[in-house]
Amino acid sequence: MTDTPLENMAPIFRAGTSDAEIEAAALKAMQRRKQAVLFWRLVILVGILGAWELAANRLWIDPFFYSSPSGIVMRLYEWITEGTAEGSLWFNLWVTMEEALIGFFAGSIAGVLVGIGLGRNQFLSDIFSVYIKAINSIPRVVLAPIFIMIMGLGLASKVALAFIMVFFVVFANAFQGVREADRNMIANARILGASNWQVTRTVIVPSAMSWIFASLHVSFGFAIIGAIVGEFVGARFGIGQLISIAKGTFDAAGMYAAIILVMLVTLLAEMIMTMIETRLAKWRPQQHTDMQ
Amino acid sequence: MKENASQTPAIELINVSRRFVSPTGKSLTALRDFNMVVEPGEFVAVVGPTGCGKSTTLNLVTGLARPSAGEVRLMGGPVNGIDPRVGFVFQTDALFPWRNVIDNVMAGPLFRGKSHAEATRSARDWLARVGLSRFEQHYPHQLSGGMRKRVSLAQTFINEPEILLMDEPFSALDVQTRTVMHEELLRLWAERKASVIFVTHDLEEAVALADKVYVLTAGPATVKSVYPINLPRPRVVADIRYEPRFIEYCRTIWEDLRDEVEMSYRRASQAA
Ligand SMILES: Nc1ncnc2c1ncn2[C@@H]1O[C@H](COP(=O)(O)OP(=O)(O)OP(=O)(O)O)[C@@H](O)[C@H]1O
Ligand SMILES: [Mg+2]
């Protein structure tokens, strides 16, 4: 048995160290750690981009297929200043966002409502569960051609695809969240005088909230997938269409540039969602740093 | 009618049985021919081996569950669904973790259609009585176990239940806190004299608090014996345990209970 020194262990202070000193030390340690994390993140980013650029430059990889960071930046710049083959970049981005956002909101609202409704009603859920399982086992993207055939090349078909991608994820989590609600807590509410509706509103929904949020985090990404796949299959504008065109002209930089755009947008949405969640979940225990 | 009303028991279980039927069709009898009478203002403690059917009994009184046979009566009337005169203190935490202390205490009056202002006023009042005025804005996870239990008490008492059911409410607390909670419970109870059924594993707790102690048999539960506890009130729970009569009560009841506990363990180990 050897003593392994633990780097993260809280420091041991001399007897008689004041609280203020300990707090200051803790604060400093926290800051140092944050900076270290940020530093390594940047190192990795620069390292990867540098290696990519170098490899493309030296022709270790074929820039025709793999492009290069500078090529991608140039393409983005060109799109921003001169617009794309299909009109302004912002318009195309907006088209995709509009499809994804409408699909996301409609899908998650419907998912939450149906999930809670079926979660609260054993009889209905026994009846419908088999159909939901059946529909859920269809890989959603195969519906894209059908939706486009029925609803045309415009907004509606992409929204429908994004909706269907989002709905099932949110539904499944809302349903599970309702089922996991603490039975004692429900009994407590009922004895305190809550009606069925009050139980749903004050116990079921709040306790399913963390499940629902977990699904919302991934489902914006799914909405984007729905919109873009829809655009691949048939559209006139949108990021998926840009990727499609780039593919047609063997424009690797264009494809990567579109991917990066989508990535940035999804990250932004994720950040907003986390902010809302932190705001709503202020009742949850926070992590304390281990400091004596 | 008026004179009669004072004689009607607050809680009556008459030949009650409760069977659970599993999805495979097997049935398990938790209560059999169970009889119990609680007079208005009476404090009844129930002790029995684990798994014998004590929680099941309480659930029948709340109206959360129905008896398979027999009858449960509250204040002379049959139980139809959840009765607004009943209050229930749970063994485990049943506070709403997403509400702060005062919102937890206010829940009952708000559910029952009181105005927000009125609910706030009486919640403040009850928080003062359980000594938690300074913690109004705290969330349950920021409180100690004893403080959370006091919030539960306030949450239940604010509805002014005439019938108070408690399922091992203090079993998760340490011994000192538990004694403090006993004092507090007796004080709150003395103010309004609800009829109480208090389920516990702790015989001393039962004798210290109750007017009557029911001993149940190993499952299926029936009443094995009933012991009236003639210790004077008001009682000081911290001191009462050294009185010879208290010790005598505990010894007698334990003799009785021990057989059932042993039987319950024997059965459990045979089943395993
Ligand atoms: N919903 C249920 N379905 C099937 N069986 C149940 C159910 N609830 C309780 N039981 C059974 O009924 C019996 C009595 O349970 P109960 O919870 O009333 O015991 P208890 O006396 O409260 O035990 P403890 O002191 O451990 O809390 C147990 O054997 C239990 O397995
Ligand atoms: Mg129990």
Short mmCIF file of N, CA and C in Angstrom, two decimals, chain B residues 18 21-23 43 45 66 74 78 95 100 104 107 110 125 146 153 161 175 182 189 199 218 234 242 266:
data_model
loop_
_atom_site.label_atom_id
_atom_site.label_comp_id
_atom_site.label_asym_id
_atom_site.label_seq_id
_atom_site.Cartn_x
_atom_site.Cartn_y
_atom_site.Cartn_z
N ARG B 18 -58.04 -7.14 4.18
CA ARG B 18 -57.48 -6.53 2.97
C ARG B 18 -56.60 -7.57 2.29
N VAL B 21 -54.03 -8.82 -4.61
CA VAL B 21 -53.98 -9.84 -5.65
C VAL B 21 -52.90 -9.45 -6.64
N SER B 22 -51.93 -10.33 -6.83
CA SER B 22 -50.83 -10.02 -7.73
C SER B 22 -51.28 -10.23 -9.17
N PRO B 23 -50.54 -9.68 -10.15
CA PRO B 23 -50.95 -9.84 -11.56
C PRO B 23 -51.05 -11.31 -11.97
N PHE B 43 -55.33 9.20 21.55
CA PHE B 43 -54.04 8.96 20.90
C PHE B 43 -53.74 7.48 20.96
N ALA B 45 -51.49 4.25 19.69
CA ALA B 45 -50.26 3.81 19.03
C ALA B 45 -50.43 2.37 18.59
N ARG B 66 -59.20 0.57 -0.40
CA ARG B 66 -60.49 0.10 0.11
C ARG B 66 -60.32 -1.28 0.72
N LEU B 74 -65.48 6.75 9.63
CA LEU B 74 -64.88 7.93 10.22
C LEU B 74 -65.99 8.80 10.77
N PRO B 78 -69.33 6.24 6.59
CA PRO B 78 -68.43 5.38 5.82
C PRO B 78 -67.37 6.22 5.08
N LEU B 95 -42.21 15.78 1.28
CA LEU B 95 -42.25 17.20 0.92
C LEU B 95 -41.98 17.33 -0.56
N ASN B 100 -40.17 25.79 -1.84
CA ASN B 100 -39.49 26.14 -0.60
C ASN B 100 -40.42 25.86 0.59
N ASN B 104 -44.37 24.75 0.64
CA ASN B 104 -44.75 23.40 1.03
C ASN B 104 -45.86 23.43 2.07
N ALA B 107 -49.30 24.41 0.76
CA ALA B 107 -49.91 23.57 -0.27
C ALA B 107 -51.34 23.16 0.09
N LEU B 110 -54.02 25.90 -0.15
CA LEU B 110 -54.21 26.30 -1.55
C LEU B 110 -54.98 25.23 -2.31
N ASP B 125 -47.90 31.33 10.52
CA ASP B 125 -48.28 30.99 11.87
C ASP B 125 -47.75 29.60 12.25
N GLY B 146 -34.47 16.57 10.90
CA GLY B 146 -35.42 17.00 11.92
C GLY B 146 -36.23 18.21 11.47
N LEU B 153 -44.82 18.22 9.65
CA LEU B 153 -45.85 18.38 10.67
C LEU B 153 -46.67 19.63 10.40
N PRO B 161 -56.47 18.76 10.79
CA PRO B 161 -57.16 17.47 10.65
C PRO B 161 -57.77 17.04 11.98
N VAL B 175 -31.89 9.86 18.11
CA VAL B 175 -32.65 9.73 19.36
C VAL B 175 -32.97 11.09 19.99
N HIS B 182 -41.11 14.41 19.80
CA HIS B 182 -42.21 13.88 20.61
C HIS B 182 -42.86 14.99 21.42
N TRP B 189 -50.63 18.44 19.51
CA TRP B 189 -51.83 17.61 19.62
C TRP B 189 -52.72 18.13 20.75
N VAL B 199 -48.32 4.84 14.10
CA VAL B 199 -47.69 3.54 13.87
C VAL B 199 -46.19 3.66 14.19
N ALA B 218 -48.22 -11.10 13.80
CA ALA B 218 -47.48 -11.22 12.54
C ALA B 218 -48.49 -11.47 11.45
N PRO B 234 -50.09 16.50 31.23
CA PRO B 234 -49.10 16.46 30.15
C PRO B 234 -47.86 15.66 30.54
N TYR B 242 -37.97 7.12 32.74
CA TYR B 242 -37.34 6.61 33.95
C TYR B 242 -38.36 6.25 35.01
N ARG B 266 -39.06 -15.86 11.92
CA ARG B 266 -38.97 -17.27 11.55
C ARG B 266 -39.54 -17.49 10.16
#
